[in-house]
Every structure is written in structure tokens, then in C-alpha cells.
PDB file of C-alpha atoms in Angstrom:
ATOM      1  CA  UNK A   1     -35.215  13.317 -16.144  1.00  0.00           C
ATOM      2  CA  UNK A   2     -31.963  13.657 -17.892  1.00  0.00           C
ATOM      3  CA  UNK A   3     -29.426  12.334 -15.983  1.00  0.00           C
ATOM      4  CA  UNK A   4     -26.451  15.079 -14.581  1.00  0.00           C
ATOM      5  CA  UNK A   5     -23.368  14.629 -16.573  1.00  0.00           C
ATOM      6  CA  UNK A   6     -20.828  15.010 -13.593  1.00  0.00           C
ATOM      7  CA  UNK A   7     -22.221  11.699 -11.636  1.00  0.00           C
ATOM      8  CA  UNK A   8     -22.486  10.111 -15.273  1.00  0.00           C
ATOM      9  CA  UNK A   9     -19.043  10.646 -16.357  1.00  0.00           C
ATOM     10  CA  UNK A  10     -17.834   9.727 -12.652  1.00  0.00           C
ATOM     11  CA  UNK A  11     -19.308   6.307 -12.762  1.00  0.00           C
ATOM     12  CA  UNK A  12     -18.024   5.457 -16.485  1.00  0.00           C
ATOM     13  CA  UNK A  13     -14.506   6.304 -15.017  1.00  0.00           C
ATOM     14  CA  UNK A  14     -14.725   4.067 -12.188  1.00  0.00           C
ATOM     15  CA  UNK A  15     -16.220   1.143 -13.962  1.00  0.00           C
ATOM     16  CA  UNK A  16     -13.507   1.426 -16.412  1.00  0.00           C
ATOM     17  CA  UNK A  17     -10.959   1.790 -13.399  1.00  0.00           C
ATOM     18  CA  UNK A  18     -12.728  -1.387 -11.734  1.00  0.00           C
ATOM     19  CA  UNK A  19     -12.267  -3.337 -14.936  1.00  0.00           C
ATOM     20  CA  UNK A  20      -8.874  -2.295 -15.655  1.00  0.00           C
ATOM     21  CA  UNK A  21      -7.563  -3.172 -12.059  1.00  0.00           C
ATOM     22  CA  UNK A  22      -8.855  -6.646 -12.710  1.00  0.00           C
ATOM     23  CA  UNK A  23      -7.548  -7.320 -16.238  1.00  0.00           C
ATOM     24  CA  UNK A  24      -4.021  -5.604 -15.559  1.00  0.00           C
ATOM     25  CA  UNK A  25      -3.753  -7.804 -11.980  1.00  0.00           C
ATOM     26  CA  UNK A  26      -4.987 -10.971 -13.688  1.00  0.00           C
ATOM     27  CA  UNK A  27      -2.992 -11.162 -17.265  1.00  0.00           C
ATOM     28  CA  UNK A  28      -0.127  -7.784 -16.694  1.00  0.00           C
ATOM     29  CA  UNK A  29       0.413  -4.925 -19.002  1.00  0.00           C
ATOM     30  CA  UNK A  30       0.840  -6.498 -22.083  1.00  0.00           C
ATOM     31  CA  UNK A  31      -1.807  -9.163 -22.114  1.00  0.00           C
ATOM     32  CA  UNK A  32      -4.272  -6.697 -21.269  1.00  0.00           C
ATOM     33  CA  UNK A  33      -6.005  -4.686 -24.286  1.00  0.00           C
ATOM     34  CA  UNK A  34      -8.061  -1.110 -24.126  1.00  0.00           C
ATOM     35  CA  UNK A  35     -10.807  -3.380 -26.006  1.00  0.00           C
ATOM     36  CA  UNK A  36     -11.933  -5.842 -23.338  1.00  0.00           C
ATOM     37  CA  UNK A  37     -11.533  -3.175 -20.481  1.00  0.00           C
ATOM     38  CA  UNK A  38     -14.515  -1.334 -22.572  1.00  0.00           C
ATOM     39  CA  UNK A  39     -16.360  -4.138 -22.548  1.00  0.00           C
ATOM     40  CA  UNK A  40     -16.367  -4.852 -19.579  1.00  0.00           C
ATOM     41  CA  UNK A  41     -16.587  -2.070 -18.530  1.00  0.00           C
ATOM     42  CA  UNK A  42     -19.412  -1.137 -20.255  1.00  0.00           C
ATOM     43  CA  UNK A  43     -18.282   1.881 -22.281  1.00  0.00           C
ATOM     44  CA  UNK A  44     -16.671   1.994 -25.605  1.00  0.00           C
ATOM     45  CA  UNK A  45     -13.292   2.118 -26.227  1.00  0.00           C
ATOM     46  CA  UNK A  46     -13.064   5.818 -27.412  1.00  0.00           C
ATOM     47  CA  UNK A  47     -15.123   6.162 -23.849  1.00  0.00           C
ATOM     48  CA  UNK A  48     -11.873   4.877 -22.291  1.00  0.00           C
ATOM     49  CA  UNK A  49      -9.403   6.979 -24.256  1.00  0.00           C
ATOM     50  CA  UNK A  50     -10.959   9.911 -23.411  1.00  0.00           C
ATOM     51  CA  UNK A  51     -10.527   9.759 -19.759  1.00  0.00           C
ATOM     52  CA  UNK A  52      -7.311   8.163 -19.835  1.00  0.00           C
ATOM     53  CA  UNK A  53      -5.417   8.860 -23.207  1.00  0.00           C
ATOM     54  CA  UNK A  54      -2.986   6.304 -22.947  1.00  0.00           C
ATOM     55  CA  UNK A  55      -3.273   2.170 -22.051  1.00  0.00           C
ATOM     56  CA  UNK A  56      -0.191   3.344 -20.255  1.00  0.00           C
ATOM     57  CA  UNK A  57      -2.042   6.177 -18.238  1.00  0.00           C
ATOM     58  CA  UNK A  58      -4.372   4.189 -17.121  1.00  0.00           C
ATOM     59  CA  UNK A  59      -1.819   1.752 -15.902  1.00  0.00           C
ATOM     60  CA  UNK A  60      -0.156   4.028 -14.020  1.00  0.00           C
ATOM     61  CA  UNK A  61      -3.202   5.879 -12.667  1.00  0.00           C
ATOM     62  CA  UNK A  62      -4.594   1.921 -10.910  1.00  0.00           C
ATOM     63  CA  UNK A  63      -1.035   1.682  -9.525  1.00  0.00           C
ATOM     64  CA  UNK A  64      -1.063   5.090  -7.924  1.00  0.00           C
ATOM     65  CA  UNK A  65      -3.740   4.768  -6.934  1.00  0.00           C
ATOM     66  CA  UNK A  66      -4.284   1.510  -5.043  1.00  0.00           C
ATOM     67  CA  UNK A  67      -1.052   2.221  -3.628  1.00  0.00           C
ATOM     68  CA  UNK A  68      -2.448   5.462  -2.055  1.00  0.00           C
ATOM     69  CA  UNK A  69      -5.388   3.757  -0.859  1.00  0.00           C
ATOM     70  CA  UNK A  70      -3.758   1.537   1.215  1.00  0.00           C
ATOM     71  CA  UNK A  71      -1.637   3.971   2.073  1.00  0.00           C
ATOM     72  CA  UNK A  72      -4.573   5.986   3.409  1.00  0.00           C
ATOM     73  CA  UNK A  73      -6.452   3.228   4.853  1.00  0.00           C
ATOM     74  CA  UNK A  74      -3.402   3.304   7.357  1.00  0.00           C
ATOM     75  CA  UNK A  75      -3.532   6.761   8.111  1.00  0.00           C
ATOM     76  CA  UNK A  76      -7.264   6.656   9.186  1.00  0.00           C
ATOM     77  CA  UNK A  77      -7.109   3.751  11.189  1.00  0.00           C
ATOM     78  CA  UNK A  78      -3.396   4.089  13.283  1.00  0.00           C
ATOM     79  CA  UNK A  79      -3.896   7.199  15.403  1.00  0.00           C
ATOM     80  CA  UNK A  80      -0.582   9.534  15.728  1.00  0.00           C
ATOM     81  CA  UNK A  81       0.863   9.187  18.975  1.00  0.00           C
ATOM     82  CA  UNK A  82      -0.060  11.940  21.707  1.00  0.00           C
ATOM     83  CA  UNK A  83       1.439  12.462  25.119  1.00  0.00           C
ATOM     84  CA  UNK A  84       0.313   9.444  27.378  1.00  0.00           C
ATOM     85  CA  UNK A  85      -0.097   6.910  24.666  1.00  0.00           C
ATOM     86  CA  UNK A  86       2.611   4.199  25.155  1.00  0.00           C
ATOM     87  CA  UNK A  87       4.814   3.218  22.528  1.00  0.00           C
ATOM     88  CA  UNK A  88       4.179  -0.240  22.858  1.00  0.00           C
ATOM     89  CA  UNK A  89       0.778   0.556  22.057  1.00  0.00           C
ATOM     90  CA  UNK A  90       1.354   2.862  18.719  1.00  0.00           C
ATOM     91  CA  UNK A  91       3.411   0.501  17.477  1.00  0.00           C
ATOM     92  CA  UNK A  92       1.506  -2.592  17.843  1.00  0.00           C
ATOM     93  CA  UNK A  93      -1.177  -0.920  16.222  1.00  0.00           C
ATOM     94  CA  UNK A  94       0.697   0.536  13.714  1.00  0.00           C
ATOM     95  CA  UNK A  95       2.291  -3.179  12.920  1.00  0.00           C
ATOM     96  CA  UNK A  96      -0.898  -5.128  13.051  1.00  0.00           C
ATOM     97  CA  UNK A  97      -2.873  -2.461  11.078  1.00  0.00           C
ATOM     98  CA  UNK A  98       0.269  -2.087   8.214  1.00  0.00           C
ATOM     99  CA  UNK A  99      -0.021  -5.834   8.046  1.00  0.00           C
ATOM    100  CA  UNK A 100      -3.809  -6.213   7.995  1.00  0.00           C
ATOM    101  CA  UNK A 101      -4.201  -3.343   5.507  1.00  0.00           C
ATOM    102  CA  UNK A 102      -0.875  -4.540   3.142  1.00  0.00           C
ATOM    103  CA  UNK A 103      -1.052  -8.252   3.357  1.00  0.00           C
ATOM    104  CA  UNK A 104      -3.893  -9.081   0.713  1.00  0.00           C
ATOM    105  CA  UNK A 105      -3.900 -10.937  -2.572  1.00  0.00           C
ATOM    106  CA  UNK A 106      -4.659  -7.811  -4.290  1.00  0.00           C
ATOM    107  CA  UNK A 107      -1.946  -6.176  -3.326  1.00  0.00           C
ATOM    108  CA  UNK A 108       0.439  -8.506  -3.634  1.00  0.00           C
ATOM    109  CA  UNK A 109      -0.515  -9.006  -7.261  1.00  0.00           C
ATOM    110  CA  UNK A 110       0.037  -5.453  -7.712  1.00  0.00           C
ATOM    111  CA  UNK A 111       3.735  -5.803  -6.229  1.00  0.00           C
ATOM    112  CA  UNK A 112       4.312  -8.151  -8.252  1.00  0.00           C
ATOM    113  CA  UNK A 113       2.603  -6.532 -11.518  1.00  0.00           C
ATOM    114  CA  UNK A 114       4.867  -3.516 -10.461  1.00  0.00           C
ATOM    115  CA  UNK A 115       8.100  -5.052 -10.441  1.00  0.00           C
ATOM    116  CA  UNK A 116       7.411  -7.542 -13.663  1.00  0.00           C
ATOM    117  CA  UNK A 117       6.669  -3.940 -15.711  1.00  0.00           C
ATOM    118  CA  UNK A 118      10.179  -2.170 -13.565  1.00  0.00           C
ATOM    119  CA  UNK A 119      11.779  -1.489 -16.839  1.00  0.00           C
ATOM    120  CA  UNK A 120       8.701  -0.643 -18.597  1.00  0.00           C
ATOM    121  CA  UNK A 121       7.731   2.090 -16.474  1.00  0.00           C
ATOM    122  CA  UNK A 122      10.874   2.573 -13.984  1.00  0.00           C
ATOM    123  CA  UNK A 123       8.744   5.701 -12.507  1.00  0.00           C
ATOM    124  CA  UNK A 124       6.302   2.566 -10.678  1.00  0.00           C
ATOM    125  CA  UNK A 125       8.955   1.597  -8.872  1.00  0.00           C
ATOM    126  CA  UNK A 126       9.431   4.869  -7.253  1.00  0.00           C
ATOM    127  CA  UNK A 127       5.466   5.443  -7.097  1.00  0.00           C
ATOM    128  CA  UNK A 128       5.093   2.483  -4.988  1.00  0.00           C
ATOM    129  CA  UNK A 129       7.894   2.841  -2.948  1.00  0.00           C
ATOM    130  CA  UNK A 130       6.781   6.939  -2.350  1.00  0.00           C
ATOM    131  CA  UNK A 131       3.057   6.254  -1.182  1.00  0.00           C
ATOM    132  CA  UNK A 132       3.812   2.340   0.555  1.00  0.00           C
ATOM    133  CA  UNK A 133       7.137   1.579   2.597  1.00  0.00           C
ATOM    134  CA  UNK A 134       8.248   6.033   2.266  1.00  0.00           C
ATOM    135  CA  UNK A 135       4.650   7.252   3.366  1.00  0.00           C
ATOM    136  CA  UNK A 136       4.955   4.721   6.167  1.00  0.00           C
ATOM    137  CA  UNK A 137       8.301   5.252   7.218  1.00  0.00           C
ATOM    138  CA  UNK A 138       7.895   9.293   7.332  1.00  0.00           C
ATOM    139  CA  UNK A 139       4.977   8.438   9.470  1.00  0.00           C
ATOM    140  CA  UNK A 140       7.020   6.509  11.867  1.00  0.00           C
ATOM    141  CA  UNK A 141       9.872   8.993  11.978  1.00  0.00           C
ATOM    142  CA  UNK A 142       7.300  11.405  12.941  1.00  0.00           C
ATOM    143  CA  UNK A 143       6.192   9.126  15.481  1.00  0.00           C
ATOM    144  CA  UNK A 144       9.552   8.773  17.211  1.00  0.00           C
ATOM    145  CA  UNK A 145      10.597  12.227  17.323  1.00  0.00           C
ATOM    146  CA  UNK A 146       7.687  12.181  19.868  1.00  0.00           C
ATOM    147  CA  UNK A 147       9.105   9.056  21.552  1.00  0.00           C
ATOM    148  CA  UNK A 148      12.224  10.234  21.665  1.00  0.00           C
ATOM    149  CA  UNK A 149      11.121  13.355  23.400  1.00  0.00           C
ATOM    150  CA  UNK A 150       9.315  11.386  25.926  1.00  0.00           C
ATOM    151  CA  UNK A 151      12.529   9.359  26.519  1.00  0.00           C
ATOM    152  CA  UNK A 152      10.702   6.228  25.122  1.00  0.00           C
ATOM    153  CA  UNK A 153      13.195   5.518  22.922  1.00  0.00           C
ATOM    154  CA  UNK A 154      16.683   6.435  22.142  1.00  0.00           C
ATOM    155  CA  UNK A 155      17.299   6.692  18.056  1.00  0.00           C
ATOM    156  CA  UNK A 156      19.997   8.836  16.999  1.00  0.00           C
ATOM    157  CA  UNK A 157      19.062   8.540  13.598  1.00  0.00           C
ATOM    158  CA  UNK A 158      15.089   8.506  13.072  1.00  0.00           C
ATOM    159  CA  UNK A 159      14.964   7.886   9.588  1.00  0.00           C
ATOM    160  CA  UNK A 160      16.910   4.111  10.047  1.00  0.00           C
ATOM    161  CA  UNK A 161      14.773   3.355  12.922  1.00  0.00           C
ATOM    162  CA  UNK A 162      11.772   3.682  11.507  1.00  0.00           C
ATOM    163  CA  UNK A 163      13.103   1.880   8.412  1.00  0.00           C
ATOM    164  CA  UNK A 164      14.222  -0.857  10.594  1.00  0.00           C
ATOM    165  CA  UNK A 165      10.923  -0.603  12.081  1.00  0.00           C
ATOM    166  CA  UNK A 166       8.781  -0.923   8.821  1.00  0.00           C
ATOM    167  CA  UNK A 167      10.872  -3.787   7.599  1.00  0.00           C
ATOM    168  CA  UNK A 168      10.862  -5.694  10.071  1.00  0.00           C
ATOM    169  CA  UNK A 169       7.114  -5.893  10.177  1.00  0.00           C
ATOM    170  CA  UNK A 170       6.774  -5.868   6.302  1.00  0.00           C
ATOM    171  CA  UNK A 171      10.249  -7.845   5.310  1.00  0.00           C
ATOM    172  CA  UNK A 172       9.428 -11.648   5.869  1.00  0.00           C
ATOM    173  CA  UNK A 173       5.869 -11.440   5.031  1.00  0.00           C
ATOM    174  CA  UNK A 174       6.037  -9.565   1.810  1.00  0.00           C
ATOM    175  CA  UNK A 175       8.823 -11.723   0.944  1.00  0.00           C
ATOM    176  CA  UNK A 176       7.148 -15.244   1.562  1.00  0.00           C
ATOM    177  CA  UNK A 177       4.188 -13.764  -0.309  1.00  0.00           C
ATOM    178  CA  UNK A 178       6.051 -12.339  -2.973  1.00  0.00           C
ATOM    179  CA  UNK A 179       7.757 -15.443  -3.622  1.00  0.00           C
ATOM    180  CA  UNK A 180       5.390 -17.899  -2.968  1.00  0.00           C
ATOM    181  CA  UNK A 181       2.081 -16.844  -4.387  1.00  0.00           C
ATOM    182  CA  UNK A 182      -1.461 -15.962  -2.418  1.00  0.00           C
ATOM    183  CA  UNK A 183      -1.383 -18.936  -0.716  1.00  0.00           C
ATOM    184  CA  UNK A 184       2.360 -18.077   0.986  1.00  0.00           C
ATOM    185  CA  UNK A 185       0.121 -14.988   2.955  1.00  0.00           C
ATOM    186  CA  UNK A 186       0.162 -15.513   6.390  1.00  0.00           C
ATOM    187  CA  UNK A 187      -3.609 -15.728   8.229  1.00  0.00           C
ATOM    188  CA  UNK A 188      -4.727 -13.060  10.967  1.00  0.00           C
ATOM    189  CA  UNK A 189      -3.804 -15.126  14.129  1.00  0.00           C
ATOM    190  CA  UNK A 190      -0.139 -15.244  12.438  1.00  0.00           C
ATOM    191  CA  UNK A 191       0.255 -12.019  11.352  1.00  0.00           C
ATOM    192  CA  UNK A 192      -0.651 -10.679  14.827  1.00  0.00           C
ATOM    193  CA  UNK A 193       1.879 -13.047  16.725  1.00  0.00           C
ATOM    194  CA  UNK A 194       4.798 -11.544  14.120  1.00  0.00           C
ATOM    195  CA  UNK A 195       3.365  -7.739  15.333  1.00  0.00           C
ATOM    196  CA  UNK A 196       3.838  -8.570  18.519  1.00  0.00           C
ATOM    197  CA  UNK A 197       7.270 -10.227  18.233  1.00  0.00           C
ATOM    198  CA  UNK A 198       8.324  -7.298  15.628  1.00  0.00           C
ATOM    199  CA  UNK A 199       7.527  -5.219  18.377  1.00  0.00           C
ATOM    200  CA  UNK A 200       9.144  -6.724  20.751  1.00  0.00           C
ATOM    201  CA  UNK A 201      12.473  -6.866  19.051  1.00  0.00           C
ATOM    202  CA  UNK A 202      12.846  -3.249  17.875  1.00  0.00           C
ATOM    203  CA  UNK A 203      11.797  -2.000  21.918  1.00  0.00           C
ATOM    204  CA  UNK A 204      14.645  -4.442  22.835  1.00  0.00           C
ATOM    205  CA  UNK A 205      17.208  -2.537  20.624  1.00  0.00           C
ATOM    206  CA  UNK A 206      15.184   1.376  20.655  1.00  0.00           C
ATOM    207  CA  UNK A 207      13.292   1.488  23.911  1.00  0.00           C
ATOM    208  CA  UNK A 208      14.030   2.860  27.083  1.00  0.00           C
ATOM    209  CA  UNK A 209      16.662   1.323  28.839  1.00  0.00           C
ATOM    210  CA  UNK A 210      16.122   0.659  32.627  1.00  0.00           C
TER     211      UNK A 210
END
């Protein structure tokens, strides 16, 4: 039985997705060539060119898109806050959930890859930023227009609070890991304790006051 096209075509793109991801996080941009991602991907390369055009397409299509997946992955497993669930509890979810779901070798690499290409393709920058740190931060301000009407927490200005918020779950972590390679990434037991404290600190400057 001939086999349908759609599923076909479907699994070719992924495979050469899967490959790409690998080569691009492993060697960058330009150390990565159209020829071994069709090998090992398993297609040839005029396979590849046809569902991505460009070496540059493709680039930008695996950083979009394992952005967004994280980005989702967060979405799905922090429920939005609804009357009678206290703050303390949305946000230590939300922290320890960000953390769990950012906070992997994989994505670090691609932080990295991201801001070593910056003035190759200055539209990453702003990719990254829109579905990572901006898709969580609208998500927060959300959040704490709810708070606020609840009189959990008094923020003027929702937009800096739930920057402050994100950052200072995301800033030291990122930043060690950033800097310091795979090994600088903090384990589960660690990255809890720094939710909790994170949390903590911003109810100490947001929350309600007695």
C-alpha cells in the first residue's frame, strides 16, 4: 500500500528539523552545512531546500520554534489564577514551572546560539525575547490585574511588576548558566529553594500589606 503523502512529507520535515536543531546547537550557524543535515537526516539535500528554501529559514524556523515550545509547555502546565487561588500559590508554580521548563542544556545552547548569530539575524533577538521573557511577562501582568483586584497585591504599574517578577526568577540562573556553561545549571532541589525565595521577596515588596 502506497504510503499517504501528507504523513510522508510530515516526517521528512521533522527529521530534517531534528537534525538541524542538533547540528546548529552543537557547531552554530556557520559551521553547520545543508549537506550533513540531509544526511542525517535522511533526505537529500534538494529534500531540505524544498521545505525550507533557505539554510537561513531553517535557522530561524528551530529558533522560533523551540522558543514557542517552551513557551507553551508553560502555558499548559501553570494554571491562570481564578478567584480563591492564592497568590503565593500561582506564583510558586509559575516560578518553579518557568524554571523547570527554561533551565535545560538545550535551551541554554539555544540562548547562547541566539545571541552569538545577534548581528546575523537581529530579528532572533526579538523572536526570543517575544515568545520567552514577553509571552511570560504578559502572562503575569494578566495574572496581577486579578491580584490586584483581589487586593493581593498593590502594583501601580503591572507591566514592571511582572518584569520584576520574571527576572527575578530567571535573572541569576540564566546568567550563571549563560556564563558558565551546562554544568553552571542549577539542580531541581536548588532551583526550587530560589522559587521559593523569589517568591518570597517580590510578596515582601507587592503583596498585601497587613
Amino acid at each position: 500500500m502506497t504510503e499517504p503523502a501528507k504523513p510522508r512529507m510530515t516526517r521528512k520535515r521533522q527529521s530534517i528539523l531534528a537534525a538541524a536543531t542538533d547540528l546548529f546547537l552543537q557547531r552554530g550557524f556557520l559551521a553547520t552545512n545543508m549537506d550533513e543535515v540531509a544526511a542525517i537526516a535522511g533526505v537529500s539535500k534538494q529534500t531540505v531546500y524544498a521545505h525550507f528554501g533557505t539554510k537561513e529559514a531553517l535557522f530561524l524556523e528551530i529558533v522560533t520554534g523551540m522558543t514557542g515550545v517552551a513557551g507553551d509547555e508553560l502555558q499548559e502546565q501553570v494554571a491562570d489564577p481564578v478567584d480563591g487561588r492564592p497568590i503565593e500559590a500561582f506564583l510558586l508554580d509559575f516560578a518553579e514551572q518557568q524554571l523547570a521548563i527554561v533551565m535545560t542544556p538545550r535551551l541554554m545552547q539555544l540562548r547562547r546560539l541566539v545571541i552569538g548569530e545577534a548581528e546575523r539575524f537581529p530579528e532572533l533577538g526579538k523572536r526570543l525575547h517575544a515568545k520567552g521573557p514577553g509571552r511570560s511577562i504578559a502572562r503575569l501582568m494578566k495574572a496581577f490585574a486579578h491580584y490586584g483586584e483581589t487586593g493581593d497585591i498593590e502594583a501601580a504599574d503591572l507591566a514592571a511588576a511582572a518584569s520584576f517578577f520574571n527576572w527575578l526568577v530567571m535573572g541569576a540562573p540564566v546568567n550563571d548558566a549563560m556564563l558558565l556553561g551546562d554544568q553552571a545549571i542549577p539542580d531541581a532541589e536548588a532551583l526550587r529553594v530560589h522559587a521559593v525565595e523569589s517568591v518570597r521577596i517580590f510578596l515582601s515588596a507587592y503583596g498585601r500589606k497587613p
